[in-house]
mmCIF file of C-alpha atoms in Angstrom:
data_model
loop_
_atom_site.group_PDB
_atom_site.id
_atom_site.type_symbol
_atom_site.label_atom_id
_atom_site.label_comp_id
_atom_site.label_asym_id
_atom_site.label_seq_id
_atom_site.Cartn_x
_atom_site.Cartn_y
_atom_site.Cartn_z
ATOM 1 C CA MET A 5 98.257 345.737 8.727
ATOM 2 C CA SER A 6 97.859 342.814 7.376
ATOM 3 C CA GLU A 7 94.871 340.262 8.373
ATOM 4 C CA HIS A 8 97.477 337.965 9.393
ATOM 5 C CA GLU A 9 99.697 340.438 11.639
ATOM 6 C CA GLN A 10 96.215 341.892 12.828
ATOM 7 C CA MET A 11 95.192 338.502 14.271
ATOM 8 C CA ALA A 12 98.539 337.347 16.308
ATOM 9 C CA HIS A 13 98.923 341.557 17.684
ATOM 10 C CA GLU A 14 95.072 340.873 19.483
ATOM 11 C CA ALA A 15 96.432 336.805 20.228
ATOM 12 C CA SER A 16 99.248 338.446 22.412
ATOM 13 C CA ALA A 17 97.329 341.186 23.822
ATOM 14 C CA ARG A 18 95.415 338.140 24.738
ATOM 15 C CA ILE A 19 97.929 336.016 25.589
ATOM 16 C CA ALA A 20 99.548 338.682 28.392
ATOM 17 C CA GLY A 21 96.787 339.424 30.071
ATOM 18 C CA ALA A 22 96.198 335.675 30.469
ATOM 19 C CA ALA A 23 94.999 335.717 34.272
ATOM 20 C CA ASP A 24 95.962 332.940 35.574
ATOM 21 C CA LEU A 25 97.977 328.723 33.370
ATOM 22 C CA ASN A 26 94.222 328.191 32.807
ATOM 23 C CA ALA A 27 93.613 330.966 31.166
ATOM 24 C CA LEU A 28 96.311 330.983 29.322
ATOM 25 C CA GLU A 29 95.576 326.699 28.460
ATOM 26 C CA ALA A 30 91.828 327.519 26.855
ATOM 27 C CA MET A 31 93.297 329.585 24.694
ATOM 28 C CA ARG A 32 96.372 327.856 23.440
ATOM 29 C CA VAL A 33 93.685 324.816 22.588
ATOM 30 C CA GLU A 34 91.851 328.161 21.009
ATOM 31 C CA TYR A 35 94.753 328.898 18.382
ATOM 32 C CA LEU A 36 97.127 326.450 18.071
ATOM 33 C CA GLY A 37 95.023 323.305 19.275
ATOM 34 C CA LYS A 38 93.512 320.622 16.749
ATOM 35 C CA GLN A 39 90.349 322.428 16.111
ATOM 36 C CA GLY A 40 91.951 325.819 16.699
ATOM 37 C CA SER A 41 92.129 329.263 14.360
ATOM 38 C CA ILE A 42 95.610 329.484 13.237
ATOM 39 C CA SER A 43 95.073 325.623 12.870
ATOM 40 C CA GLY A 44 92.471 325.733 10.905
ATOM 41 C CA LEU A 45 94.445 328.057 8.536
ATOM 42 C CA LEU A 46 97.583 325.751 8.206
ATOM 43 C CA LYS A 47 95.283 323.263 6.264
ATOM 44 C CA THR A 48 94.040 325.561 3.802
ATOM 45 C CA LEU A 49 97.772 325.311 2.506
ATOM 46 C CA GLY A 50 97.043 322.456 1.200
ATOM 47 C CA LYS A 51 94.462 322.598 -0.847
ATOM 48 C CA MET A 52 96.086 326.395 -2.309
ATOM 49 C CA SER A 53 97.940 326.605 -5.248
ATOM 50 C CA PRO A 54 102.093 326.095 -5.297
ATOM 51 C CA ASP A 55 101.706 330.293 -5.910
ATOM 52 C CA GLU A 56 99.331 330.805 -3.674
ATOM 53 C CA ARG A 57 101.065 328.530 -1.338
ATOM 54 C CA GLN A 58 104.347 330.358 -1.753
ATOM 55 C CA GLU A 59 102.784 333.691 -0.993
ATOM 56 C CA LYS A 60 100.445 332.773 1.969
ATOM 57 C CA ALA A 61 102.694 330.115 3.888
ATOM 58 C CA PRO A 62 105.461 332.152 5.008
ATOM 59 C CA ALA A 63 102.389 334.998 6.839
ATOM 60 C CA ILE A 64 100.566 332.133 8.602
ATOM 61 C CA GLN A 65 103.579 330.901 9.428
ATOM 62 C CA SER A 66 104.511 333.656 10.799
ATOM 63 C CA LEU A 67 101.856 334.131 12.842
ATOM 64 C CA ARG A 68 102.029 330.066 14.588
ATOM 65 C CA GLN A 69 105.415 331.013 15.368
ATOM 66 C CA THR A 70 104.146 334.128 16.554
ATOM 67 C CA VAL A 71 100.708 333.663 19.005
ATOM 68 C CA ALA A 72 103.568 329.718 20.312
ATOM 69 C CA ASP A 73 106.051 332.663 21.289
ATOM 70 C CA ALA A 74 103.920 334.639 23.335
ATOM 71 C CA LEU A 75 102.137 331.705 24.886
ATOM 72 C CA THR A 76 105.818 330.385 26.107
ATOM 73 C CA ALA A 77 106.600 333.560 27.427
ATOM 74 C CA ARG A 78 103.079 334.255 29.143
ATOM 75 C CA LYS A 79 103.739 330.127 30.860
ATOM 76 C CA ASP A 80 107.334 331.616 31.917
ATOM 77 C CA GLU A 81 105.989 334.420 33.708
ATOM 78 C CA LEU A 82 102.764 332.636 35.459
ATOM 79 C CA GLU A 83 105.072 329.768 36.287
ATOM 80 C CA ALA A 84 107.157 331.957 38.560
ATOM 81 C CA ALA A 85 104.252 334.554 39.865
ATOM 82 C CA GLU A 86 102.882 331.154 41.452
ATOM 83 C CA LEU A 87 106.396 330.388 42.071
ATOM 84 C CA GLU A 88 107.264 333.438 44.021
ATOM 85 C CA ALA A 89 103.781 333.120 45.614
ATOM 86 C CA ARG A 90 104.475 329.778 47.233
ATOM 87 C CA LEU A 91 107.446 330.708 48.599
ATOM 88 C CA ALA A 92 106.781 333.683 50.402
ATOM 89 C CA THR A 93 103.666 331.563 52.251
ATOM 90 C CA GLU A 94 104.914 328.258 53.030
ATOM 91 C CA THR A 95 107.470 328.104 55.719
ATOM 92 C CA LEU A 96 108.934 325.179 56.942
ATOM 93 C CA ASP A 97 109.197 324.610 60.326
ATOM 94 C CA LEU A 98 112.362 323.308 61.689
ATOM 95 C CA THR A 99 110.947 321.463 64.859
ATOM 96 C CA LEU A 100 109.616 318.899 63.097
ATOM 97 C CA PRO A 101 111.779 315.603 63.428
ATOM 98 C CA ALA A 102 113.123 314.822 60.572
ATOM 99 C CA PRO A 103 112.079 311.894 57.866
ATOM 100 C CA ALA A 104 113.102 308.751 58.959
ATOM 101 C CA ALA A 105 115.777 307.797 56.408
ATOM 102 C CA PRO A 106 116.225 304.171 55.525
ATOM 103 C CA LYS A 107 119.135 302.145 57.487
ATOM 104 C CA GLY A 108 121.675 299.471 56.667
ATOM 105 C CA SER A 109 121.886 297.155 59.258
ATOM 106 C CA VAL A 110 124.774 294.283 59.753
ATOM 107 C CA HIS A 111 124.421 290.634 58.388
ATOM 108 C CA PRO A 112 124.016 288.142 61.316
ATOM 109 C CA VAL A 113 127.413 286.025 59.620
ATOM 110 C CA SER A 114 129.180 289.289 59.935
ATOM 111 C CA GLN A 115 128.060 289.485 63.364
ATOM 112 C CA VAL A 116 128.852 285.599 64.209
ATOM 113 C CA MET A 117 131.667 286.649 62.547
ATOM 114 C CA ASP A 118 132.931 290.254 64.868
ATOM 115 C CA GLU A 119 131.699 287.158 68.025
ATOM 116 C CA LEU A 120 133.828 284.770 66.490
ATOM 117 C CA ALA A 121 137.574 287.220 66.423
ATOM 118 C CA GLU A 122 136.741 288.467 69.803
ATOM 119 C CA ILE A 123 136.422 285.414 71.753
ATOM 120 C CA PHE A 124 139.689 282.848 70.113
ATOM 121 C CA ALA A 125 141.474 286.370 70.531
ATOM 122 C CA ASP A 126 140.647 286.176 74.088
ATOM 123 C CA LEU A 127 142.375 282.772 74.449
ATOM 124 C CA GLY A 128 145.548 283.928 72.133
ATOM 125 C CA PHE A 129 144.354 282.887 68.427
ATOM 126 C CA ALA A 130 145.290 285.257 65.398
ATOM 127 C CA VAL A 131 142.879 285.274 62.607
ATOM 128 C CA ALA A 132 144.756 283.594 58.916
ATOM 129 C CA THR A 133 143.889 283.645 55.702
ATOM 130 C CA GLY A 134 143.808 282.269 52.343
ATOM 131 C CA PRO A 135 142.472 282.038 48.664
ATOM 132 C CA GLU A 136 138.866 280.554 48.049
ATOM 133 C CA ILE A 137 139.952 279.638 44.759
ATOM 134 C CA GLU A 138 142.119 276.322 45.680
ATOM 135 C CA ASP A 139 143.640 273.576 44.521
ATOM 136 C CA ASP A 140 142.983 270.318 45.031
ATOM 137 C CA TRP A 141 147.160 269.401 47.052
ATOM 138 C CA TYR A 142 146.224 272.068 49.768
ATOM 139 C CA ASN A 143 142.955 271.233 49.911
ATOM 140 C CA PHE A 144 142.889 267.308 49.208
ATOM 141 C CA THR A 145 146.156 265.984 48.983
ATOM 142 C CA ALA A 146 147.651 268.295 51.976
ATOM 143 C CA LEU A 147 145.043 266.999 54.424
ATOM 144 C CA ASN A 148 145.965 263.462 53.964
ATOM 145 C CA MET A 149 143.471 262.575 50.664
ATOM 146 C CA PRO A 150 145.180 261.003 47.981
ATOM 147 C CA GLU A 151 143.249 261.013 44.205
ATOM 148 C CA SER A 152 141.839 257.124 45.050
ATOM 149 C CA HIS A 153 141.599 259.020 48.844
ATOM 150 C CA PRO A 154 137.159 258.454 49.229
ATOM 151 C CA ALA A 155 137.237 260.871 51.736
ATOM 152 C CA ARG A 156 136.747 262.873 48.193
ATOM 153 C CA ALA A 157 133.576 261.817 47.557
ATOM 154 C CA MET A 158 132.308 263.280 51.044
ATOM 155 C CA HIS A 159 132.562 266.866 49.479
ATOM 156 C CA ASP A 160 130.565 268.048 46.768
ATOM 157 C CA THR A 161 133.284 270.095 44.687
ATOM 158 C CA PHE A 162 133.070 272.666 42.379
ATOM 159 C CA TYR A 163 136.033 271.722 39.830
ATOM 160 C CA PHE A 164 137.322 274.546 37.903
ATOM 161 C CA PRO A 165 139.403 272.969 33.983
ATOM 162 C CA ASP A 166 142.751 275.033 34.498
ATOM 163 C CA THR A 167 145.215 272.865 35.753
ATOM 164 C CA ALA A 168 147.165 273.264 38.825
ATOM 165 C CA PRO A 169 151.150 274.092 39.164
ATOM 166 C CA LYS A 170 150.924 270.948 41.228
ATOM 167 C CA GLY A 171 149.766 269.468 38.435
ATOM 168 C CA GLY A 172 146.323 268.491 39.966
ATOM 169 C CA LYS A 173 143.289 270.680 39.486
ATOM 170 C CA MET A 174 142.259 274.246 40.272
ATOM 171 C CA LEU A 175 138.465 274.338 42.417
ATOM 172 C CA LEU A 176 136.507 276.503 44.758
ATOM 173 C CA ARG A 177 137.559 275.367 48.530
ATOM 174 C CA THR A 178 135.484 273.032 50.407
ATOM 175 C CA HIS A 179 136.358 274.009 53.881
ATOM 176 C CA THR A 180 139.365 276.456 55.690
ATOM 177 C CA SER A 181 141.129 273.923 56.359
ATOM 178 C CA PRO A 182 143.430 275.116 53.663
ATOM 179 C CA VAL A 183 144.287 277.707 55.564
ATOM 180 C CA GLN A 184 145.893 275.704 58.008
ATOM 181 C CA VAL A 185 148.743 274.213 55.524
ATOM 182 C CA ARG A 186 148.940 277.486 54.726
ATOM 183 C CA THR A 187 150.294 278.555 57.238
ATOM 184 C CA MET A 188 151.602 276.523 58.596
ATOM 185 C CA MET A 189 154.401 275.885 55.419
ATOM 186 C CA ALA A 190 154.398 280.025 56.410
ATOM 187 C CA GLU A 191 154.704 279.923 59.599
ATOM 188 C CA GLY A 192 155.995 277.159 60.946
ATOM 189 C CA ALA A 193 155.488 275.810 64.455
ATOM 190 C CA PRO A 194 153.897 276.323 67.445
ATOM 191 C CA LEU A 195 150.742 278.232 65.953
ATOM 192 C CA ARG A 196 147.719 278.882 66.911
ATOM 193 C CA ILE A 197 145.283 279.844 64.441
ATOM 194 C CA ILE A 198 141.663 280.174 63.194
ATOM 195 C CA ALA A 199 140.897 280.774 59.749
ATOM 196 C CA PRO A 200 136.893 282.207 59.516
ATOM 197 C CA GLY A 201 135.660 282.623 55.318
ATOM 198 C CA ARG A 202 133.688 281.262 52.408
ATOM 199 C CA VAL A 203 133.495 278.095 50.991
ATOM 200 C CA TYR A 204 132.219 276.180 48.280
ATOM 201 C CA ARG A 205 129.742 273.140 47.888
ATOM 202 C CA SER A 206 127.057 271.564 45.364
ATOM 203 C CA ASP A 207 124.570 271.011 48.048
ATOM 204 C CA SER A 208 121.231 272.674 48.351
ATOM 205 C CA ASP A 209 117.931 272.908 50.472
ATOM 206 C CA ALA A 210 117.106 274.564 54.044
ATOM 207 C CA THR A 211 120.433 273.413 55.750
ATOM 208 C CA HIS A 212 122.847 273.962 52.937
ATOM 209 C CA THR A 213 124.268 276.017 50.593
ATOM 210 C CA PRO A 214 126.117 276.397 47.974
ATOM 211 C CA MET A 215 128.105 278.952 49.857
ATOM 212 C CA PHE A 216 128.162 279.148 53.281
ATOM 213 C CA HIS A 217 130.735 280.444 55.607
ATOM 214 C CA GLN A 218 133.136 277.875 58.059
ATOM 215 C CA ILE A 219 135.426 278.489 60.663
ATOM 216 C CA GLU A 220 138.570 276.162 61.597
ATOM 217 C CA GLY A 221 140.588 276.237 64.699
ATOM 218 C CA LEU A 222 144.358 274.842 64.914
ATOM 219 C CA VAL A 223 146.726 274.624 67.523
ATOM 220 C CA ILE A 224 150.010 273.218 67.020
ATOM 221 C CA ASP A 225 152.917 273.030 70.081
ATOM 222 C CA LYS A 226 154.074 270.377 71.720
ATOM 223 C CA GLY A 227 152.664 267.962 74.607
ATOM 224 C CA ILE A 228 149.309 269.186 73.017
ATOM 225 C CA HIS A 229 145.860 266.259 73.512
ATOM 226 C CA LEU A 230 142.524 266.184 73.507
ATOM 227 C CA GLY A 231 142.129 267.947 76.504
ATOM 228 C CA HIS A 232 143.216 271.017 75.241
ATOM 229 C CA LEU A 233 141.275 270.449 72.629
ATOM 230 C CA LYS A 234 137.870 269.899 74.872
ATOM 231 C CA TRP A 235 138.917 272.895 77.056
ATOM 232 C CA THR A 236 138.985 275.194 74.114
ATOM 233 C CA LEU A 237 135.891 274.068 72.673
ATOM 234 C CA GLU A 238 133.890 273.896 76.050
ATOM 235 C CA THR A 239 135.438 277.995 77.339
ATOM 236 C CA PHE A 240 134.845 278.840 73.445
ATOM 237 C CA LEU A 241 131.111 277.283 73.536
ATOM 238 C CA LYS A 242 130.341 279.172 76.743
ATOM 239 C CA ALA A 243 131.587 282.587 75.512
ATOM 240 C CA PHE A 244 129.588 282.538 72.411
ATOM 241 C CA PHE A 245 126.627 281.079 73.622
ATOM 242 C CA GLU A 246 126.856 283.606 77.129
ATOM 243 C CA THR A 247 125.855 280.547 79.186
ATOM 244 C CA GLU A 248 127.931 278.929 82.074
ATOM 245 C CA ASP A 249 125.407 275.674 81.433
ATOM 246 C CA ILE A 250 127.747 273.910 78.423
ATOM 247 C CA VAL A 251 127.595 270.065 78.292
ATOM 248 C CA LEU A 252 129.724 268.182 75.453
ATOM 249 C CA ARG A 253 130.597 264.916 74.753
ATOM 250 C CA LEU A 254 133.488 263.679 72.377
ATOM 251 C CA ARG A 255 132.495 260.636 69.856
ATOM 252 C CA PRO A 256 134.341 258.739 68.777
ATOM 253 C CA SER A 257 134.179 259.758 64.082
ATOM 254 C CA TYR A 258 136.797 259.933 60.698
ATOM 255 C CA PHE A 259 138.155 262.263 59.716
ATOM 256 C CA PRO A 260 140.960 262.093 57.046
ATOM 257 C CA PHE A 261 143.158 265.207 58.462
ATOM 258 C CA THR A 262 142.744 264.311 62.529
ATOM 259 C CA GLU A 263 143.745 260.780 64.061
ATOM 260 C CA PRO A 264 142.020 259.969 66.205
ATOM 261 C CA SER A 265 138.353 263.014 64.824
ATOM 262 C CA VAL A 266 135.457 263.445 67.115
ATOM 263 C CA GLU A 267 132.670 264.718 66.546
ATOM 264 C CA VAL A 268 131.390 267.023 69.770
ATOM 265 C CA ASP A 269 128.035 267.068 70.729
ATOM 266 C CA VAL A 270 126.139 269.591 73.011
ATOM 267 C CA GLY A 271 123.223 269.167 75.404
ATOM 268 C CA PHE A 272 120.082 270.761 74.566
ATOM 269 C CA ALA A 273 116.480 271.048 76.220
ATOM 270 C CA ILE A 274 112.954 271.871 74.224
ATOM 271 C CA GLU A 275 111.284 274.888 75.383
ATOM 272 C CA ASN A 276 108.352 276.300 73.789
ATOM 273 C CA GLY A 277 109.486 273.929 70.821
ATOM 274 C CA LYS A 278 112.508 275.347 70.128
ATOM 275 C CA ARG A 279 115.996 273.849 70.940
ATOM 276 C CA ILE A 280 117.930 275.749 74.389
ATOM 277 C CA LEU A 281 121.650 275.251 74.840
ATOM 278 C CA GLY A 282 121.993 273.769 78.489
ATOM 279 C CA GLY A 283 123.264 271.146 80.131
ATOM 280 C CA SER A 284 123.169 267.699 79.911
ATOM 281 C CA GLY A 285 122.213 265.427 76.513
ATOM 282 C CA ASP A 286 120.997 262.918 79.281
ATOM 283 C CA GLU A 287 118.813 264.126 81.132
ATOM 284 C CA PRO A 288 115.173 263.548 81.326
ATOM 285 C CA GLY A 289 113.366 265.606 78.613
ATOM 286 C CA HIS A 290 117.027 266.450 76.961
ATOM 287 C CA GLY A 291 118.926 265.495 73.887
ATOM 288 C CA TRP A 292 122.180 265.524 72.859
ATOM 289 C CA MET A 293 122.409 267.428 69.134
ATOM 290 C CA GLU A 294 125.755 267.287 67.006
ATOM 291 C CA LEU A 295 127.883 271.239 66.824
ATOM 292 C CA LEU A 296 131.066 270.626 65.527
ATOM 293 C CA GLY A 297 134.024 267.958 64.037
ATOM 294 C CA SER A 298 137.515 268.192 65.315
ATOM 295 C CA GLY A 299 140.192 265.622 66.708
ATOM 296 C CA MET A 300 144.141 265.729 66.684
ATOM 297 C CA VAL A 301 145.822 267.154 63.499
ATOM 298 C CA ASN A 302 146.974 263.206 61.262
ATOM 299 C CA ARG A 303 150.909 263.396 61.606
ATOM 300 C CA ARG A 304 150.610 262.849 57.600
ATOM 301 C CA VAL A 305 149.197 266.303 57.736
ATOM 302 C CA ILE A 306 151.777 267.986 59.526
ATOM 303 C CA GLU A 307 154.648 265.955 58.052
ATOM 304 C CA PHE A 308 152.692 267.613 54.799
ATOM 305 C CA ALA A 309 153.385 271.741 56.260
ATOM 306 C CA GLY A 310 157.127 270.493 56.747
ATOM 307 C CA LEU A 311 156.643 269.847 60.096
ATOM 308 C CA ASP A 312 158.277 266.627 62.495
ATOM 309 C CA PRO A 313 154.998 264.954 63.782
ATOM 310 C CA ASP A 314 157.315 263.657 66.941
ATOM 311 C CA GLU A 315 158.165 266.664 67.907
ATOM 312 C CA TRP A 316 155.089 268.740 67.166
ATOM 313 C CA GLN A 317 151.331 267.633 68.099
ATOM 314 C CA GLY A 318 148.184 269.342 67.563
ATOM 315 C CA PHE A 319 144.249 269.892 67.375
ATOM 316 C CA ALA A 320 141.785 271.111 64.879
ATOM 317 C CA PHE A 321 138.506 271.530 64.224
ATOM 318 C CA GLY A 322 135.765 273.201 62.179
ATOM 319 C CA VAL A 323 132.165 274.891 62.599
ATOM 320 C CA GLY A 324 129.785 276.200 60.236
ATOM 321 C CA VAL A 325 129.440 280.172 60.825
ATOM 322 C CA ASP A 326 125.682 280.405 60.081
ATOM 323 C CA ARG A 327 124.703 276.801 61.608
ATOM 324 C CA LEU A 328 125.859 279.105 64.712
ATOM 325 C CA ALA A 329 124.042 281.840 63.632
ATOM 326 C CA MET A 330 120.789 279.891 63.333
ATOM 327 C CA LEU A 331 121.289 278.540 67.095
ATOM 328 C CA LYS A 332 122.438 280.981 68.962
ATOM 329 C CA TYR A 333 119.730 283.386 66.857
ATOM 330 C CA GLY A 334 117.014 281.490 66.654
ATOM 331 C CA MET A 335 116.531 281.482 62.827
ATOM 332 C CA ASP A 336 114.998 278.520 61.158
ATOM 333 C CA ASP A 337 116.371 278.410 56.985
ATOM 334 C CA LEU A 338 119.839 279.440 55.855
ATOM 335 C CA ARG A 339 118.555 280.163 52.905
ATOM 336 C CA ALA A 340 117.372 283.430 54.006
ATOM 337 C CA PHE A 341 120.987 284.066 54.680
ATOM 338 C CA PHE A 342 121.118 284.972 51.714
ATOM 339 C CA ASP A 343 117.961 286.138 49.707
ATOM 340 C CA GLY A 344 118.885 289.666 50.114
ATOM 341 C CA ASP A 345 115.335 290.009 51.608
ATOM 342 C CA THR A 346 115.535 294.230 53.666
ATOM 343 C CA ARG A 347 112.540 292.261 55.473
ATOM 344 C CA TRP A 348 114.692 289.589 56.629
ATOM 345 C CA LEU A 349 117.483 291.581 57.622
ATOM 346 C CA SER A 350 115.886 294.611 59.379
ATOM 347 C CA HIS A 351 114.397 291.705 61.945
ATOM 348 C CA TYR A 352 117.474 289.504 62.393
ATOM 349 C CA GLY A 353 120.173 292.472 61.253
ATOM 350 C CA PHE A 354 122.061 294.300 63.961
ATOM 351 C CA SER A 355 122.515 297.976 64.268
ATOM 352 C CA PRO A 356 126.367 299.504 63.740
ATOM 353 C CA PHE A 357 126.309 301.320 66.797
ATOM 354 C CA ASP A 358 124.757 298.885 69.335
ATOM 355 C CA GLN A 359 125.549 295.573 68.546
ATOM 356 C CA PRO A 360 126.131 293.227 70.974
ATOM 357 C CA THR A 361 129.085 292.558 72.636
ATOM 358 C CA LEU A 362 131.332 289.733 73.850
ATOM 359 C CA SER A 363 134.404 291.414 75.081
ATOM 360 C CA ALA A 364 133.931 291.126 78.889
ATOM 361 C CA GLY A 365 136.132 288.156 77.686
ATOM 362 C CA VAL A 366 135.444 283.969 77.857
ATOM 363 C CA GLY A 367 135.305 283.850 81.422
ATOM 364 C CA ALA A 368 132.368 286.798 81.718
ATOM 365 C CA LYS A 369 128.773 284.333 82.612
ATOM 366 C CA ALA A 370 125.583 285.642 81.365
#
């Protein structure tokens, strides 16, 4: 037996007898580490002549491979034995509670959308939807805002370079009012719908974001007047804020798609530094807060939709869903709605299995 074969035999025997992984690692360093005995033999190859290297290199390489294979095999044996010992001694207490898993939540905007749809369903309103990428005929012209109309300057609009089918421009809708026109053209009258959805305007601060959520309502029928509008809004707000103590004030205003137009204010009081809806704004310590815009549908809008304004009348209203969520659930910065901060969502979000419900109907009292 050659010197290298003898060395391989002795190393393999020692490795096979290693008691644990620490002892095995010490042997690996002893033989194959930078200062190991086999590594030292490999370093001598560089000083040999080509003929001598050709003669001795295979034996040294074979020695190195034999030792490396023995180390790998013994390591696998020791690790398997260690795992088996752990499995034999460790137990799992099935009576312990499972660790808490991350839970999702319903975003306040989604929650409020559901609440609004439920309230207006009780009032006989259907939900209508439309495209978020609109052409300017539906977004402006059909709503009594031709190209030269100054009201177009009221909307900071995101335009696309594309040409619309009617020759205008394509844009991100600035309100959900185009849904009203599209639904009147498609379904005619009588009509009672709400149009919730995302809208877009170039604006950003604590109370404005480039994308926000809006819900608009539309009623088209015969003999409709402002009294119907006021009753609908009062009933809706009492159900949404879950209180009968809601007092509205209608102020004359201007919107190109309604005539007459009214801004709707709601009375509030200050409690602990926060606005609490309720009571008349004319009472001591109270005030009025502007909440939404509304009015009787302009005759020209009814004509654009293909209906006879001498036969059909109606009212429309619009309000920001995000604003309603802020008022009802005590939030003060609209930008947080879109930050995606899980801490904010866990605080203000709703459990999908335990959501507040308004299913008692619009007549339910708080």
